[in-house]
XYZ file of C-alpha atoms in Angstrom:
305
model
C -8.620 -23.399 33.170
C -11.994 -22.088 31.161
C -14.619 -21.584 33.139
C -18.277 -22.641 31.306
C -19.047 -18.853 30.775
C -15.612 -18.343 29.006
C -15.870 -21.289 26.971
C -19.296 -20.331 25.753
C -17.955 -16.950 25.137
C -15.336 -18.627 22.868
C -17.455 -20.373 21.361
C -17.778 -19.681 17.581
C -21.341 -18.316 16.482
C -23.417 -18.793 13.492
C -24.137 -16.214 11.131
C -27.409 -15.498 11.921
C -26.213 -15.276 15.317
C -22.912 -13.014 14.384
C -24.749 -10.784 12.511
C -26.433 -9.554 16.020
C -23.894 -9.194 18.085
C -21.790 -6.441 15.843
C -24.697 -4.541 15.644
C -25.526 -3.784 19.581
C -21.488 -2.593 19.411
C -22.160 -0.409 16.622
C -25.815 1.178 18.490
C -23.667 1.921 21.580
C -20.753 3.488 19.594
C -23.607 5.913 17.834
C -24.181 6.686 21.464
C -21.248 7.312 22.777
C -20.507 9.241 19.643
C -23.637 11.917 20.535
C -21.938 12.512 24.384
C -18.609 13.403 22.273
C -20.376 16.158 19.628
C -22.341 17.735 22.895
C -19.342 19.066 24.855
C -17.517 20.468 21.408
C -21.003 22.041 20.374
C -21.115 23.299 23.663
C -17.191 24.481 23.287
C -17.380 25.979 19.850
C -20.694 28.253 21.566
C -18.267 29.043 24.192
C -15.660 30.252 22.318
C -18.045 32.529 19.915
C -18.818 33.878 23.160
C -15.199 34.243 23.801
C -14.833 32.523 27.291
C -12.016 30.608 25.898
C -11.083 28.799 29.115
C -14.411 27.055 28.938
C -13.869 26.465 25.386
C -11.297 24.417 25.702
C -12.396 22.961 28.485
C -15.585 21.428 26.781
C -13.639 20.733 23.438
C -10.792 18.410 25.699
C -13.949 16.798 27.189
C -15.680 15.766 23.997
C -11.905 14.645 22.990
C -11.261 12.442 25.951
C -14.782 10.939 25.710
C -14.166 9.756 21.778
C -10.608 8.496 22.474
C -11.829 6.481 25.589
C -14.592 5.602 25.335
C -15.594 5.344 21.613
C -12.003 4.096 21.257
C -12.743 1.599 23.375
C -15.712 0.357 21.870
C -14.077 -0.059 19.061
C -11.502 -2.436 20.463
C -14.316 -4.520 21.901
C -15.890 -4.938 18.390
C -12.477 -5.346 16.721
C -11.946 -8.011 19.459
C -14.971 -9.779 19.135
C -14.810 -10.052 14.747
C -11.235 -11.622 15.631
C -12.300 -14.005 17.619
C -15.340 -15.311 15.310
C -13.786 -14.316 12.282
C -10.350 -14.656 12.745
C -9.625 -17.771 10.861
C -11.490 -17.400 8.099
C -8.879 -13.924 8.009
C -6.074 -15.813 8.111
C -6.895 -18.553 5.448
C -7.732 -15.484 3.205
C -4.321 -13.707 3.571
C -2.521 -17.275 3.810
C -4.445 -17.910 0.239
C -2.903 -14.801 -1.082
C 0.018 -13.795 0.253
C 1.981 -17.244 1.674
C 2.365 -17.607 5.764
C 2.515 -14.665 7.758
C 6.215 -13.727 8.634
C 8.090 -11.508 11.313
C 10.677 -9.741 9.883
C 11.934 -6.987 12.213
C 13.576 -5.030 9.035
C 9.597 -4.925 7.926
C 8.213 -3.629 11.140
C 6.007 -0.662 10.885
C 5.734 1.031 13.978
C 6.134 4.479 15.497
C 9.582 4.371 15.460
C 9.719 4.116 11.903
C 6.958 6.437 10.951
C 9.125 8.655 13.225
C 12.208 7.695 11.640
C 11.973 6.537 7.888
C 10.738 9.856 6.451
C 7.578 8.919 4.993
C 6.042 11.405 6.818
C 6.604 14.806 6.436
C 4.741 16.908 9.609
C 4.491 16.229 13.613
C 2.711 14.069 15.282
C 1.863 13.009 18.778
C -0.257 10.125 18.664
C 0.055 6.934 16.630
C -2.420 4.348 16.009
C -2.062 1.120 13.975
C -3.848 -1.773 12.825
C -3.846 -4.555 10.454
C 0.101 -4.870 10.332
C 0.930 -7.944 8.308
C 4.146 -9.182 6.853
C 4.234 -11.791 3.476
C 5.010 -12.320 0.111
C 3.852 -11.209 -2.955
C 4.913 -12.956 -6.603
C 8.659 -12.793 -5.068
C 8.568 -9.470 -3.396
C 9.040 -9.403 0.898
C 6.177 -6.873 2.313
C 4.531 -5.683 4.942
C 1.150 -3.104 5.100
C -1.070 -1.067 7.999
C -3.202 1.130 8.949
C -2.400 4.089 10.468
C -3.769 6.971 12.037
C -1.724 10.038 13.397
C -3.236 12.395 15.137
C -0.887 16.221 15.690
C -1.763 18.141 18.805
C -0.835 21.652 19.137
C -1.637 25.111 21.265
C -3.886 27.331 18.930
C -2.580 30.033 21.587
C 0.726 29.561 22.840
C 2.327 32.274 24.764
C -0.957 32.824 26.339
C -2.484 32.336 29.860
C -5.311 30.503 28.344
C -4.779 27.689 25.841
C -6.508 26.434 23.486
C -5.605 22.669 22.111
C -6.525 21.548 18.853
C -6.185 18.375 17.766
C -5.385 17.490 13.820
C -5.265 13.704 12.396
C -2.096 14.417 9.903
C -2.199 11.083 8.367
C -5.291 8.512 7.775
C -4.570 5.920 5.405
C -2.315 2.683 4.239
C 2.001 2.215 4.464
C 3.755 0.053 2.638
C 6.950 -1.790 2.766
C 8.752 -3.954 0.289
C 12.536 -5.260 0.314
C 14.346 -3.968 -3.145
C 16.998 -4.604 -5.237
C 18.630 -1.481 -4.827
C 22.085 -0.832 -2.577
C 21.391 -0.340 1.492
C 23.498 2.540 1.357
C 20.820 4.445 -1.294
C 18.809 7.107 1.507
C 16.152 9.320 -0.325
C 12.937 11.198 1.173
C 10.296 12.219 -0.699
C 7.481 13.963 0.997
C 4.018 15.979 0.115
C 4.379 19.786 0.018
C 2.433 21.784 2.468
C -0.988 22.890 1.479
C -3.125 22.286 -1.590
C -2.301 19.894 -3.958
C -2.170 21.565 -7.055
C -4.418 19.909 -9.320
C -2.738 18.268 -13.130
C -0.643 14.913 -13.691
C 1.885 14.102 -10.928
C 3.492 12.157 -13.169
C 4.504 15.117 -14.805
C 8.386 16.317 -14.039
C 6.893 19.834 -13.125
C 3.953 18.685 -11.708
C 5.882 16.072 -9.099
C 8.144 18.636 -8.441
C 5.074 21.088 -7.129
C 3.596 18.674 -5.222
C 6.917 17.310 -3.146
C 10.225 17.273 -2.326
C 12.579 15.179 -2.864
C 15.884 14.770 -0.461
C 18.402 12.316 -0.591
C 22.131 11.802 1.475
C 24.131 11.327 -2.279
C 22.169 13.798 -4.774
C 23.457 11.547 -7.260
C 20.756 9.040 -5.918
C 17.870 11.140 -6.906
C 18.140 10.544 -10.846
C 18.785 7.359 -10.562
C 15.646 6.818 -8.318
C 13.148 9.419 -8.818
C 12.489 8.321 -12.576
C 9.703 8.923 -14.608
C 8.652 5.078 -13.816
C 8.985 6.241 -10.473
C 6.134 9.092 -10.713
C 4.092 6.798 -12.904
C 4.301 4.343 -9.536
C 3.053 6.820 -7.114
C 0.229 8.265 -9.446
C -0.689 4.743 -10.299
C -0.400 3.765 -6.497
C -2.906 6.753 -5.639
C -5.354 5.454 -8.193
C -4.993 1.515 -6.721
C -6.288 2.339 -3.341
C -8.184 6.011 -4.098
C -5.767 8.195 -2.152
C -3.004 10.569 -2.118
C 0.883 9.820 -1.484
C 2.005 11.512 1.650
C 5.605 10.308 0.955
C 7.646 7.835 0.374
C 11.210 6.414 1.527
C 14.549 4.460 0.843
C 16.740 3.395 3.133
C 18.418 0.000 3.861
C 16.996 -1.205 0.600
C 13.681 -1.297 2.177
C 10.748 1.007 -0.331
C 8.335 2.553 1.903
C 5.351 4.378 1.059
C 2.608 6.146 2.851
C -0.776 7.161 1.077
C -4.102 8.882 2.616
C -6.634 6.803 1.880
C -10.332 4.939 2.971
C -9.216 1.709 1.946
C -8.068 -0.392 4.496
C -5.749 -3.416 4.316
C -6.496 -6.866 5.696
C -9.701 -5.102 7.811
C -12.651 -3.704 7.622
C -13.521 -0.587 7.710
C -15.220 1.051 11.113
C -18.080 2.267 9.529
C -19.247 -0.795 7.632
C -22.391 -2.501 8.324
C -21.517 -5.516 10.781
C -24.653 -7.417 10.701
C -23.625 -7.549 6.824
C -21.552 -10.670 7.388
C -21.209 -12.230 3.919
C -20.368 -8.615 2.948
C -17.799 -8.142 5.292
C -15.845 -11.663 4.140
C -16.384 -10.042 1.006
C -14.601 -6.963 1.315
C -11.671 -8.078 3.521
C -10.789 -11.045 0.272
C -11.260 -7.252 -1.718
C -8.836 -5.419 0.367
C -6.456 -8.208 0.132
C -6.887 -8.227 -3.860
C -6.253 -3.967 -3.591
C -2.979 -4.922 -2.106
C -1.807 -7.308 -4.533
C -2.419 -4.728 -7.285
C -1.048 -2.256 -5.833
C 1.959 -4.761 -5.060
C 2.037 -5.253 -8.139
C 2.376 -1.661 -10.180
C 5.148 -1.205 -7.195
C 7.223 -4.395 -8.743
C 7.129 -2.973 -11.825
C 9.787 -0.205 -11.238
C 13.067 -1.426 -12.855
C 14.765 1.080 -10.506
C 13.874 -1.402 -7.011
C 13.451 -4.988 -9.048
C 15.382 -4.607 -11.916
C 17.896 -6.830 -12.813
């Protein structure tokens, strides 16, 4: 049973009243943001100094502080927008994309981020948000956020270490069920390094910027078309970003782009005391995804005939 405190704290707020509350989240997260940039200011001096045990010391510190307690800030505020904003989400993405479904074949999770090939380098931590599952014109989806964050020993071997930290990935995957055979496998994942600049929908130019693996090499003509590298270069210009990679396997297309859009959210650094503006953009992002839904269902390779 609800006490009177939790029921008031349930209870939904008006605008004016919203627009507050967001804010005061946001002030302490600038905060707690300062305490983080003090102890790797202080580490960075260290190291120039080269007292590297006290380097990494003070960078660790600044790290912890951001991923608890900035992290956890975050939650709060992503908590509290649910809970007054919530429905209004979920009549937007009904509106758009039919009731939300659970398809397990659809789940995007570690395990598959791990596992599918859609990313091409390590990673230790895994952070994801906004997963939803529907429909779009026909075609069975599902879309989140992800961070991924790669840890590693700048000085391995060594007595002292020194851990540095390296987010990987920072942008939007995709799912969508195809038309093509379960037993079709291919990889295709961003080269290491630079992109070189030109048309990746150019042969040459796709070929310098990833590579392409598949179980039956057979598969990889009859998949990685030229209406294939239109997709991903008109994919990239949908949401801003730039492919990571993309997979095939159990008929299932996924694909993984870096970008600042976010699906079916909004984003951490927007203003919250801009309410209207935030309804605004989450109906935007949900638009994004329907586009870019849309220039994916246009391969004849997946959703031909």
């Amino acid at each position: 049973m609800m006490n009177s405190k939790s029921v008031h704290q349930a209870e939904k707020l008006t605008d004016a009243e919203l627009s507050k509350k967001p804010g005061r989240y946001q002030f302490i997260e600038a905060l707690l943001s300062l305490l983080v940039i003090a102890p790797v200011i202080a580490g960075i001096i260290a190291l120039i100094f080269r007292n590297i045990a006290a380097a990494g010391i003070l960078i660790f510190a600044g790290i912890a502080i951001g991923v608890i307690l900035v992290g956890g800030i975050q939650k709060k505020k992503k908590a509290f927008l649910q809970l007054q904003m919530g429905d209004f989400f979920a009549e937007e993405f009904e509106k758009k994309f039919g009731k939300e479904t659970d398809d397990a074949s659809l789940k995007i999770d570690r395990r598959l981020l791990n596992e599918a090939g859609l990313i091409g380098c390590s990673f230790e931590q895994c952070d994801i948000e906004n997963y939803h599952c529907g429909r779009h014109r026909g075609i069975e989806f599902s879309a989140a956020d992800a961070v991924l964050i790669h840890s590693y020993d700048e000085l391995p071997g060594r007595e002292e270490s020194m851990i540095r930290t390296e987010t990987v990935f920072d942008g939007v995957v995709i799912l969508c069920k195809t038309k093509a055979p379960h037993s079709a496998r291919i990889t295709v994942n961003e080269r290491e390094g630079e992109r070189p600049a030109g048309d990746i929908a150019d042969p040459a130019m796709f070929d310098a910027c990833f590579t392409v693996n598949a179980e039956n090499k057979y598969d990889i003509p009859a998949y990685i078309t030229q209406a294939f590298r239109e997709m991903i270069k008109d994919s990239e210009k949908a949401v801003g970003g730039a492919c990571c990679g993309a997979a095939l396997q159990n008929g299932i297309l996924g694909i993984a782009i870096n970008t600042n859009y976010v699906f079916a959210g909004i984003p951490r650094n927007f203003d919250m005391s801009d309410i209207d503006g935030m309804r605004k953009y989450y109906v935007s992002s949900l638009e994004r995804m329907g586009s870019l839904l849309d220039i994916i269902e246009k391969n004849p390779s997946f959703f031909g005939d």
